[in-house]
Short mmCIF file of C-alpha atoms in Angstrom, two decimals:
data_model
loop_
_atom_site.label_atom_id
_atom_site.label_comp_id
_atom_site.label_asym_id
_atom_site.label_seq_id
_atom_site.Cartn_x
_atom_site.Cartn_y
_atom_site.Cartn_z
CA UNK A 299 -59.75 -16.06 -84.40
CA UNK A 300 -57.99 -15.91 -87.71
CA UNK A 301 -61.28 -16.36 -89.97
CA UNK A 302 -63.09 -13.29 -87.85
CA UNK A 303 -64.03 -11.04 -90.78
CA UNK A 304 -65.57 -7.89 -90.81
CA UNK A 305 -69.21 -8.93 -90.33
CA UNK A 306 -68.46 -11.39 -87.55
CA UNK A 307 -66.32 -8.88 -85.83
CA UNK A 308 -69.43 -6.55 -86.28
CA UNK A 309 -72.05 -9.42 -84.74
CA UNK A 310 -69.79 -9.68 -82.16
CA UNK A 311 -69.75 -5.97 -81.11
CA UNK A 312 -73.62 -5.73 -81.51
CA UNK A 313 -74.08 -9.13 -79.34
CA UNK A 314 -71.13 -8.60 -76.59
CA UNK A 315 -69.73 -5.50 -76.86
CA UNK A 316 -70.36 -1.54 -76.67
CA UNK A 317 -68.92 1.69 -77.61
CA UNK A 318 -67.95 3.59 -74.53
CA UNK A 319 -66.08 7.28 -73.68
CA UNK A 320 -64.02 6.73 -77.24
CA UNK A 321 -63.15 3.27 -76.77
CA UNK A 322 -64.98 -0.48 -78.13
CA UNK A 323 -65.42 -2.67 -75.25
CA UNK A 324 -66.10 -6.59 -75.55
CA UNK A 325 -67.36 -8.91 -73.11
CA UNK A 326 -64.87 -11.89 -72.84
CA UNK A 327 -66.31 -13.20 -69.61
CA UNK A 328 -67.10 -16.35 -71.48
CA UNK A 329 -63.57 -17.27 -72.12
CA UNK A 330 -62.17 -16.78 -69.01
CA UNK A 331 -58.51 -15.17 -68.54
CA UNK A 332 -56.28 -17.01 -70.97
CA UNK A 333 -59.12 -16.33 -73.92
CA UNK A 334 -59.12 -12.92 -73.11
CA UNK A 335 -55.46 -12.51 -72.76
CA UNK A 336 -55.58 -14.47 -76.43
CA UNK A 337 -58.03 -11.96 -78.27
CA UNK A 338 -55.14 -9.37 -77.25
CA UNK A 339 -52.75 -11.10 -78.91
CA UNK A 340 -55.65 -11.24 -81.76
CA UNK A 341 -55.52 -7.26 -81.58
CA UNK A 342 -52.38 -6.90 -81.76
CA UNK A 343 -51.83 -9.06 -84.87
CA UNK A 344 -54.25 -6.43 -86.74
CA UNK A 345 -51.66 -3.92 -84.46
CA UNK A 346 -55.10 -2.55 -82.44
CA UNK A 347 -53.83 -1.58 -78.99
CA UNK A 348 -56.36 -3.27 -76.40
CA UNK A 349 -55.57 -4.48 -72.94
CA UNK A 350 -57.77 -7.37 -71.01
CA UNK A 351 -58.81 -6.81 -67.48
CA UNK A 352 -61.47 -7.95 -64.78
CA UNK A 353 -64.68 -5.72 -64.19
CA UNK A 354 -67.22 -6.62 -61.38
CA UNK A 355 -65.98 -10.14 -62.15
CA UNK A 356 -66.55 -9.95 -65.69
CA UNK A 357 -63.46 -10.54 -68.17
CA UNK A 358 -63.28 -7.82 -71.30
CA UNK A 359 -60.91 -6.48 -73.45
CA UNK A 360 -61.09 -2.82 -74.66
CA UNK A 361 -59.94 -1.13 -77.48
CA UNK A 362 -57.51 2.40 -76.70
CA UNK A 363 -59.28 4.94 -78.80
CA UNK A 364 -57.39 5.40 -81.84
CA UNK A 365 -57.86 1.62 -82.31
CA UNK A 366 -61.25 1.96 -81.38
CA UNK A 367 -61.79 4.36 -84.09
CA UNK A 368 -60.03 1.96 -86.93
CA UNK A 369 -62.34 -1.03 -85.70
CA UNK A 370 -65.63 1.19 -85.77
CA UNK A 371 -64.19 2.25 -90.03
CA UNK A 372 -64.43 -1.45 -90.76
CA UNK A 373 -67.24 -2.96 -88.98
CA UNK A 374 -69.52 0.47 -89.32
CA UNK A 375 -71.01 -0.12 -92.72
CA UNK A 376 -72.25 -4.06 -91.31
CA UNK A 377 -73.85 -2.16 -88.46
CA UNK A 378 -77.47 -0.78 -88.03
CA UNK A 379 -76.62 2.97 -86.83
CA UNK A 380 -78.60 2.54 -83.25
CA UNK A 381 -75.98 -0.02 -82.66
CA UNK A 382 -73.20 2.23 -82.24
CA UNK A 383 -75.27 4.80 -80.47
CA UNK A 384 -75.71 2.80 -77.39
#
C-alpha cells in the first residue's frame, strides 16, 4: 500500500469505490477482513479517520467526512467530474 499515489488511489475510487452522504466508501470485499482491517491502518498512516465493517456480506472501509473531504482534494484533479457525482 505504500506506493498508492494519487492516481492509483483515484482508479481505485472510480473502479471500487463511491462518494456517499459526505463520506468515500471502498469496496474491500476482495481482501477479506484482515486486508480491510490493513487499509485502516493504511488511513491512518496518511492520519484519514476510516473504520472497516461488513455490509450485506461485503467488506469496505469508509472514510469519516472530514477525511473524506482531504482524499476527494487530492485524487479530484485525476478524476473525470461524473465520477464523483455518482
Amino acid at each position: 500500500l505504500d506506493l498508492l499515489q494519487d492516481v492509483a488511489l483515484a482508479i481505485w475510487v472510480a473502479d471500487s469505490g463511491r462518494y456517499e452522504n459526505g463520506q468515500v466508501i471502498f469496496n474491500t470485499h476482495v481482501w477479506g477482513d484482515a486486508g480491510s482491517l490493513a487499509i485502516v491502518e493504511y488511513f491512518k498512516g496518511l492520519e484519514y479517520v476510516s473504520e472497516a465493517y461488513c455490509e450485506r456480506n461485503n467488506h469496505r472501509v469508509k472514510l469519516d467526512e472530514p477525511s473524506s473531504l482531504n482524499f476527494l482534494k487530492i485524487v479530484s484533479p485525476h478524476l473525470p467530474q461524473p465520477v464523483l457525482e455518482k
